[in-house]
Amino acid sequence: MKTRNLTILGATGTIGINTLDVVARHPDRFRVVALTGQNQIEKLAEQCRRFRPRYAVVLEADKAYALRSLLAGLDIEVLAGMESMEFVASLPDVDSVMAAIVGAAGLRPALAAARAGKRVLLANKETLVMAGRFFMQAVREHRATLLPIDSEHNAVFQSMPAAYDGDMASHGVRRILLTASGGPFRTRAVETLKDVTPEQAVAHPNWVMGRKISVDSATMMNKGLEVIEASWLFNAKPSEIEVVIHPQSIVHSMVEYLDGSVLAQLSNPDMRTPIAHALAYPDRVEAGVPWLDLTRIGQLTFEAPDHARFPCLRLAFQALDAGGAAPAILNAANEEAVAAFLDRRLPYLGIAATLASVLDRLAGQPADSLEALMAADAEARVVTRRIIAAS
Ligand code: NAD
Ligand code: MG
């Protein structure tokens, strides 16, 4: 068994921490070569002392300065800037890159990893939402291996035929069924949603996640982004993807075949399962996750999503249908709206309302280059901030 060298982008986040937890269980299999973070310098320093990477990368020069002094005496090179994140994502001796930065900021280093032909363990769904066509093209052209970390997409990957090549019809695949927990507001009285606070929105019933994705789960924009993510990963049309609410978060998604079979992946809701799957693929390794006790869980239930309660889900399907820059515009507007909500500058219901007006104003732009997408992203942020400031 060859040891796999690993770069972890976004090491200080929830996915990064879970990745290091799995890595620590298998020191003979995985070696950490580079870790990146943004603001949590103490945490990054502690991870560096424990895992001894060759490189530690942060975004800003003053943070690098602080990190350097925390790591004095250790043989760890501290770098700063997005270019340095791209650099550690494409180091020649790195086999696998965990792409776990949150938001549009994760695109460039994930793309660098794909262009360097790495095994890309993709948690950063925003990469595919923004630039799915260009990212998938880079994966193909540079013979990168793409392994989804998002629990739903990892479940679909596991439930697809081993030789799946993006052609659903020739593999007898009829539909992808993406499950969603429904988040913290699945049963809350709709007329009280206007009073939702950031604290309530980030308190997810089943998963512990970063703040942005937790708010996305409450609005179900997360599932909307995941529909777009699935369309690129598995080359599926919007009509071939269905969202099913499953409050227990045990069935992580399913693939339906033409003969009526439905294959699913089940596990406790713990990101270490998809992370360990992708890290060791095609082997299987212990992940530290408690064994699934179905008799204790007792019931698995399923229901259709309520679009009146979760307008963001429909907006995502709308952006996917519109194509071009629309998904990138939706993603950028959503990042801005969620940040404003967490800052108490926008009420909860203002998130969906803002996204709808940004899409109305801007969607319909083509996206014939990565630069055009970046420009659409930037313009969407300006327009979104203006709408929020005026509301
Ligand atoms: P998080 O907020 O906990 O961590 C984000 C990480 O990204 C941190 O290490 C942070 O330092 C880094 N980062 C943030 N902004 C940055 C920037 N501008 N430049 C460089 N680095 C930056 O987020 P998370 O919950 O770990 O999620 C990470 C990604 O994984 C997201 O795209 C999310 O959608 C996806 N994801 C997360 C989960 C989960 O359970 N947490 C599940 C599925 C998918
Ligand atoms: Mg998910």
Coordinates of C-alpha atoms and ligand atoms in Angstrom, one line a residue:
M1 CA 0.0 0.0 0.0
K2 CA 1.4 3.3 -1.1
T3 CA 1.1 6.3 1.2
R4 CA -1.0 9.0 -0.2
N5 CA 0.3 12.6 0.0
L6 CA -2.4 15.1 0.8
T7 CA -3.1 18.8 0.5
I8 CA -6.1 20.0 2.6
L9 CA -7.6 23.3 1.4
G10 CA -9.7 24.8 4.2
A11 CA -8.1 22.6 6.9
T12 CA -9.5 24.7 9.8
G13 CA -13.2 24.3 8.7
T14 CA -15.6 21.5 9.6
I15 CA -14.7 19.4 6.6
G16 CA -11.0 20.1 7.1
I17 CA -11.1 19.0 10.8
N18 CA -13.1 15.9 9.9
T19 CA -10.5 15.0 7.2
L20 CA -7.7 15.3 9.7
D21 CA -9.6 13.1 12.1
V22 CA -9.7 10.3 9.5
V23 CA -6.1 10.9 8.4
A24 CA -4.9 10.6 12.0
R25 CA -6.5 7.1 12.2
H26 CA -4.4 5.9 9.3
P27 CA -0.9 7.4 9.6
D28 CA 0.5 4.6 7.3
R29 CA -1.9 5.5 4.5
F30 CA -2.0 9.3 4.4
R31 CA 0.6 12.0 4.8
V32 CA -0.3 15.7 5.1
V33 CA 1.9 17.8 2.8
A34 CA 0.1 21.1 3.0
L35 CA -2.7 22.7 5.1
T36 CA -4.5 26.0 4.3
G37 CA -6.7 28.3 6.4
Q38 CA -7.8 31.9 6.6
N39 CA -8.4 33.4 10.0
Q40 CA -8.0 30.8 12.6
I41 CA -4.3 31.0 12.9
E42 CA -4.0 29.3 16.4
K43 CA -6.0 26.3 15.1
L44 CA -3.9 26.1 12.0
A45 CA -0.7 26.2 14.0
E46 CA -2.0 23.4 16.3
Q47 CA -2.8 21.3 13.2
C48 CA 0.6 22.0 11.8
R49 CA 2.3 21.0 15.1
R50 CA 0.4 17.7 15.0
F51 CA 0.5 16.8 11.3
R52 CA 3.9 18.4 10.3
P53 CA 3.1 19.5 6.8
R54 CA 5.8 20.9 4.5
Y55 CA 3.6 24.0 3.8
A56 CA 1.0 26.0 5.7
V57 CA -0.8 28.6 3.7
V58 CA -3.1 31.5 4.7
L59 CA -4.7 34.2 2.6
E60 CA -3.2 37.4 4.1
A61 CA 0.4 38.4 4.6
D62 CA -0.1 39.6 8.2
K63 CA -1.6 36.2 9.2
A64 CA 1.3 34.4 7.6
Y65 CA 3.6 36.6 9.7
A66 CA 1.7 35.6 12.9
L67 CA 1.7 31.9 11.9
R68 CA 5.4 31.9 11.2
S69 CA 6.1 33.1 14.7
L70 CA 3.8 30.4 16.1
L71 CA 5.6 27.7 14.1
A72 CA 9.2 29.0 14.8
G73 CA 11.7 26.2 15.0
L74 CA 9.6 23.8 12.9
D75 CA 10.5 22.9 9.4
I76 CA 7.3 24.3 7.9
E77 CA 7.2 26.9 5.1
V78 CA 4.5 29.4 5.7
L79 CA 3.1 31.0 2.5
A80 CA 0.3 33.6 1.8
G81 CA -2.1 34.4 -0.9
M82 CA -4.5 32.6 -3.3
E83 CA -1.6 31.8 -5.7
S84 CA 0.1 29.9 -2.9
M85 CA -3.1 27.9 -2.3
E86 CA -3.1 27.1 -6.0
F87 CA 0.6 26.1 -5.7
V88 CA 0.0 23.6 -2.8
A89 CA -3.0 22.2 -4.7
S90 CA -0.7 21.3 -7.6
L91 CA 2.6 20.2 -6.0
P92 CA 4.1 17.3 -8.0
D93 CA 4.3 14.9 -5.1
V94 CA 0.7 15.5 -3.9
D95 CA -1.7 12.7 -4.9
S96 CA -5.0 14.0 -3.4
V97 CA -6.4 17.4 -2.7
M98 CA -9.2 17.9 -0.3
A99 CA -11.0 21.0 -1.6
A100 CA -12.9 22.2 1.5
I101 CA -12.7 26.0 1.3
V102 CA -16.2 27.5 1.6
G103 CA -17.7 29.6 -1.1
A104 CA -16.5 31.0 -4.5
A105 CA -13.0 31.4 -3.0
G106 CA -12.6 27.7 -3.3
L107 CA -12.8 27.7 -7.1
R108 CA -9.3 28.7 -8.1
P109 CA -7.4 26.1 -6.0
A110 CA -9.8 23.4 -6.8
L111 CA -9.3 24.1 -10.5
A112 CA -5.6 24.2 -10.0
A113 CA -5.8 20.7 -8.5
A114 CA -7.9 19.4 -11.5
R115 CA -5.5 21.0 -14.0
A116 CA -2.6 19.2 -12.2
G117 CA -4.4 15.9 -12.7
K118 CA -4.9 15.2 -9.0
R119 CA -7.4 13.1 -7.2
V120 CA -9.7 16.0 -6.3
L121 CA -11.9 15.3 -3.2
L122 CA -14.5 18.0 -3.8
A123 CA -16.4 19.4 -0.8
N124 CA -16.6 22.9 -2.3
K125 CA -19.8 22.6 -4.2
E126 CA -19.6 26.2 -5.2
T127 CA -16.9 25.3 -7.7
L128 CA -19.3 23.2 -9.7
V129 CA -22.2 25.6 -9.2
M130 CA -20.2 28.5 -10.5
A131 CA -18.1 26.9 -13.2
G132 CA -19.3 23.3 -13.7
R133 CA -18.6 23.2 -17.4
F134 CA -15.0 24.5 -17.1
F135 CA -14.2 22.5 -14.0
M136 CA -15.5 19.2 -15.5
Q137 CA -13.6 20.0 -18.7
A138 CA -10.4 20.5 -16.7
V139 CA -11.0 17.1 -14.9
R140 CA -11.3 15.3 -18.3
E141 CA -8.5 17.1 -20.1
H142 CA -6.0 16.6 -17.3
R143 CA -7.2 13.1 -16.3
A144 CA -7.9 14.2 -12.8
T145 CA -10.1 11.9 -10.6
L146 CA -13.1 13.6 -9.1
L147 CA -14.5 12.2 -5.9
P148 CA -17.5 13.9 -4.3
I149 CA -17.4 14.7 -0.6
D150 CA -20.8 16.2 -0.3
S151 CA -22.7 13.4 1.4
E152 CA -25.5 13.2 -1.2
H153 CA -23.1 13.2 -4.1
N154 CA -20.8 10.7 -2.4
A155 CA -23.9 8.5 -1.9
V156 CA -24.9 8.8 -5.6
F157 CA -21.3 8.1 -6.6
Q158 CA -21.4 4.9 -4.5
S159 CA -24.8 3.9 -5.9
M160 CA -23.9 4.4 -9.6
P161 CA -22.4 1.6 -11.7
A162 CA -18.7 1.4 -11.1
A163 CA -18.0 2.2 -14.8
Y164 CA -20.3 5.2 -14.9
D165 CA -19.1 7.6 -17.5
G166 CA -21.7 10.3 -17.5
D167 CA -24.2 8.6 -19.8
M168 CA -27.3 7.8 -17.7
A169 CA -29.2 6.1 -20.5
S170 CA -26.5 3.6 -21.5
H171 CA -26.1 2.6 -17.9
G172 CA -29.9 2.2 -17.4
V173 CA -30.0 5.0 -14.9
R174 CA -33.4 6.7 -14.8
R175 CA -33.1 9.3 -12.0
I176 CA -31.0 10.6 -9.2
L177 CA -32.9 11.0 -5.9
L178 CA -31.2 13.6 -3.7
T179 CA -32.3 13.4 -0.1
A180 CA -32.6 16.5 2.1
S181 CA -33.2 16.7 5.9
G182 CA -35.4 19.7 5.5
G183 CA -33.2 21.6 8.0
P184 CA -34.4 23.3 11.2
F185 CA -37.5 24.9 9.8
R186 CA -39.2 21.9 8.1
T187 CA -42.2 21.9 10.4
R188 CA -42.0 25.5 11.8
A189 CA -45.2 27.5 11.2
V190 CA -44.6 29.4 7.9
E191 CA -46.0 32.7 9.3
T192 CA -43.2 32.7 11.9
L193 CA -40.3 32.3 9.4
K194 CA -40.0 36.1 9.2
D195 CA -38.7 36.0 12.8
V196 CA -35.9 33.5 12.2
T197 CA -32.6 34.6 13.8
P198 CA -29.1 33.6 12.7
E199 CA -28.8 31.4 15.9
Q200 CA -31.9 29.5 14.9
A201 CA -30.8 29.1 11.3
V202 CA -27.4 27.7 12.0
A203 CA -28.7 25.1 14.5
H204 CA -29.1 22.1 12.2
P205 CA -30.9 19.1 13.6
N206 CA -28.6 16.4 12.2
W207 CA -25.3 17.9 11.0
V208 CA -22.6 20.1 12.5
M209 CA -21.4 22.3 9.7
G210 CA -19.9 25.8 9.0
R211 CA -22.2 28.8 9.3
K212 CA -22.7 29.5 5.6
I213 CA -23.8 26.0 4.7
S214 CA -25.9 25.8 7.8
V215 CA -28.0 28.8 6.7
D216 CA -28.1 27.3 3.2
S217 CA -29.6 24.1 4.7
A218 CA -32.2 26.1 6.6
T219 CA -33.3 27.9 3.3
M220 CA -32.7 24.7 1.3
M221 CA -30.5 26.7 -1.0
N222 CA -28.0 24.0 0.0
K223 CA -30.2 21.4 -1.8
G224 CA -30.6 23.8 -4.7
L225 CA -26.9 24.2 -5.1
E226 CA -26.6 20.4 -4.7
V227 CA -29.0 19.8 -7.6
I228 CA -26.8 22.0 -9.8
E229 CA -23.7 20.2 -8.4
A230 CA -25.3 16.8 -9.2
S231 CA -26.2 17.9 -12.8
W232 CA -22.5 18.5 -13.5
L233 CA -21.0 15.6 -11.6
F234 CA -23.3 13.0 -13.1
N235 CA -24.2 14.8 -16.4
A236 CA -27.9 14.7 -15.4
K237 CA -30.7 16.9 -16.7
P238 CA -32.8 18.9 -14.2
S239 CA -35.7 16.6 -14.9
E240 CA -33.5 13.6 -14.0
I241 CA -32.9 14.9 -10.5
E242 CA -35.5 14.8 -7.8
V243 CA -35.3 16.1 -4.2
V244 CA -36.9 14.0 -1.5
I245 CA -37.2 15.2 2.1
H246 CA -35.8 12.6 4.6
P247 CA -35.7 14.1 8.1
Q248 CA -33.6 11.3 9.6
S249 CA -30.5 11.9 7.3
I250 CA -29.7 8.2 7.2
V251 CA -30.3 7.6 3.4
H252 CA -27.8 10.1 1.9
S253 CA -29.2 9.8 -1.7
M254 CA -30.3 7.2 -4.2
V255 CA -30.0 6.2 -7.8
E256 CA -33.1 4.8 -9.6
Y257 CA -32.6 2.3 -12.5
L258 CA -34.8 1.6 -15.5
D259 CA -35.7 -1.9 -14.1
G260 CA -37.3 -0.2 -11.0
S261 CA -34.3 -0.9 -8.7
V262 CA -33.3 1.9 -6.4
L263 CA -29.8 1.8 -4.8
A264 CA -29.1 3.9 -1.8
Q265 CA -26.2 4.6 0.5
L266 CA -26.9 4.7 4.2
S267 CA -24.9 5.8 7.2
N268 CA -25.0 7.8 10.3
P269 CA -24.9 11.5 9.5
D270 CA -21.2 12.0 10.0
M271 CA -19.0 13.6 7.2
R272 CA -16.2 11.3 8.1
T273 CA -17.9 8.5 6.1
P274 CA -17.9 10.2 2.7
I275 CA -14.4 11.7 3.6
A276 CA -13.0 8.3 4.4
H277 CA -14.6 6.8 1.3
A278 CA -13.0 9.4 -1.0
L279 CA -9.6 9.4 0.8
A280 CA -9.2 5.6 0.6
Y281 CA -11.1 5.0 -2.7
P282 CA -11.3 2.3 -4.0
D283 CA -10.3 0.8 -0.6
R284 CA -12.4 1.1 2.5
V285 CA -11.0 2.2 5.8
E286 CA -12.4 2.7 9.3
A287 CA -13.6 6.3 9.8
G288 CA -14.4 6.5 13.5
V289 CA -18.1 6.7 12.7
P290 CA -20.5 4.7 15.0
W291 CA -22.0 1.6 13.3
L292 CA -25.5 2.2 12.0
D293 CA -28.1 0.8 14.3
L294 CA -31.3 0.6 12.2
T295 CA -33.4 -1.0 14.8
R296 CA -32.6 1.8 17.2
I297 CA -33.5 4.4 14.5
G298 CA -36.7 2.4 13.7
Q299 CA -38.2 4.6 11.1
L300 CA -37.0 6.2 7.8
T301 CA -39.5 8.6 6.4
F302 CA -39.8 10.5 3.1
E303 CA -41.9 13.4 1.9
A304 CA -42.0 15.9 -1.0
P305 CA -40.4 19.3 -0.5
D306 CA -42.7 22.2 0.2
H307 CA -41.8 24.9 -2.3
A308 CA -43.8 27.7 -0.6
R309 CA -41.7 27.1 2.5
F310 CA -38.4 26.8 0.6
P311 CA -38.5 29.2 -2.4
C312 CA -34.7 29.0 -2.8
L313 CA -35.0 25.4 -4.1
R314 CA -37.2 26.6 -7.0
L315 CA -34.8 29.5 -7.7
A316 CA -31.9 27.0 -8.0
F317 CA -33.9 24.9 -10.5
Q318 CA -34.7 28.1 -12.4
A319 CA -31.0 29.1 -12.5
L320 CA -30.1 25.6 -13.7
D321 CA -32.7 25.7 -16.5
A322 CA -31.5 29.2 -17.5
G323 CA -27.9 28.0 -17.7
G324 CA -25.1 30.3 -18.7
A325 CA -24.0 32.5 -15.9
A326 CA -27.3 32.1 -14.0
P327 CA -26.0 29.5 -11.4
A328 CA -22.8 31.6 -10.8
I329 CA -25.0 34.7 -10.3
L330 CA -27.3 32.8 -7.9
N331 CA -24.3 31.5 -5.9
A332 CA -22.7 34.9 -5.6
A333 CA -25.9 36.6 -4.6
N334 CA -26.6 33.9 -2.1
E335 CA -23.2 34.3 -0.5
E336 CA -23.8 38.0 -0.1
A337 CA -27.3 37.5 1.2
V338 CA -26.3 34.9 3.7
A339 CA -23.5 37.0 5.0
A340 CA -25.9 40.0 5.4
F341 CA -28.4 37.7 7.2
L342 CA -25.7 36.5 9.6
D343 CA -24.7 40.1 10.2
R344 CA -28.4 41.0 10.9
R345 CA -28.5 43.4 7.9
L346 CA -31.1 41.3 6.2
P347 CA -34.1 39.3 7.6
Y348 CA -34.4 35.6 6.9
L349 CA -37.1 35.9 4.3
G350 CA -35.1 38.6 2.6
I351 CA -32.6 36.0 1.5
A352 CA -34.9 34.4 -1.1
A353 CA -36.5 37.7 -2.0
T354 CA -33.1 39.2 -2.7
L355 CA -32.0 36.3 -4.8
A356 CA -35.2 36.4 -6.9
S357 CA -34.7 40.0 -7.8
V358 CA -31.0 39.5 -8.6
L359 CA -31.9 36.6 -10.9
D360 CA -34.6 38.7 -12.5
R361 CA -32.1 41.5 -13.2
L362 CA -29.1 39.6 -14.2
A363 CA -29.8 36.1 -15.4
G364 CA -29.6 35.4 -19.1
Q365 CA -26.0 36.3 -19.5
P366 CA -23.9 33.8 -21.4
A367 CA -20.8 32.2 -19.8
D368 CA -18.4 31.4 -22.6
S369 CA -15.3 31.7 -20.5
L370 CA -14.1 31.5 -16.9
E371 CA -13.4 35.2 -17.0
A372 CA -17.0 35.9 -18.0
L373 CA -18.2 33.8 -15.0
M374 CA -15.9 35.7 -12.6
A375 CA -17.3 39.0 -14.0
A376 CA -20.9 37.8 -13.6
D377 CA -20.0 36.7 -10.0
A378 CA -18.6 40.2 -9.2
E379 CA -21.5 42.0 -10.8
A380 CA -24.0 39.9 -8.9
R381 CA -22.3 40.8 -5.6
V382 CA -22.5 44.5 -6.4
V383 CA -26.1 44.3 -7.4
T384 CA -27.0 42.1 -4.4
R385 CA -25.3 44.5 -1.9
R386 CA -27.1 47.4 -3.5
I387 CA -30.5 45.7 -3.2
I388 CA -29.8 44.8 0.5
A389 CA -28.6 48.3 1.3
A390 CA -31.8 49.7 -0.2
S391 CA -34.2 47.2 1.5
Ligands
NAD1 P1 -16.2 26.1 7.2 O1 -16.7 27.5 7.2 O2 -16.3 25.3 8.5 O3 -14.7 26.1 6.8 C1 -14.3 26.8 5.6 C2 -12.8 26.7 5.4 O4 -12.5 27.6 4.3 C3 -11.9 27.2 6.6 O5 -10.8 26.5 6.7 C4 -11.6 28.7 6.1 O6 -10.3 29.1 6.7 C5 -11.5 28.5 4.6 N1 -11.8 29.8 3.9 C6 -12.9 30.5 4.1 N2 -12.9 31.6 3.2 C7 -11.7 31.5 2.6 C8 -11.1 32.3 1.6 N3 -11.6 33.4 1.1 N4 -9.9 31.9 1.1 C9 -9.3 30.8 1.6 N5 -9.8 30.0 2.5 C10 -11.0 30.4 3.0 O7 -17.0 25.4 6.0 P2 -17.3 23.8 5.9 O8 -18.6 23.5 6.6 O9 -16.1 23.0 6.3 O10 -17.6 23.7 4.4 C11 -16.5 23.7 3.4 C12 -17.1 23.4 2.0 O11 -17.6 22.1 2.1 C13 -18.3 24.3 1.6 O12 -18.2 24.5 0.2 C14 -19.5 23.4 1.9 O13 -20.6 23.7 1.1 C15 -19.0 22.0 1.7 N6 -19.6 21.0 2.5 C16 -19.6 21.0 3.8 C17 -20.3 20.0 4.5 C18 -20.3 20.0 6.0 O14 -20.8 19.1 6.6 N7 -19.6 20.9 6.7 C19 -21.0 19.0 3.8 C20 -21.0 19.1 2.4 C21 -20.3 20.0 1.8
MG2 MG -24.8 17.9 1.2

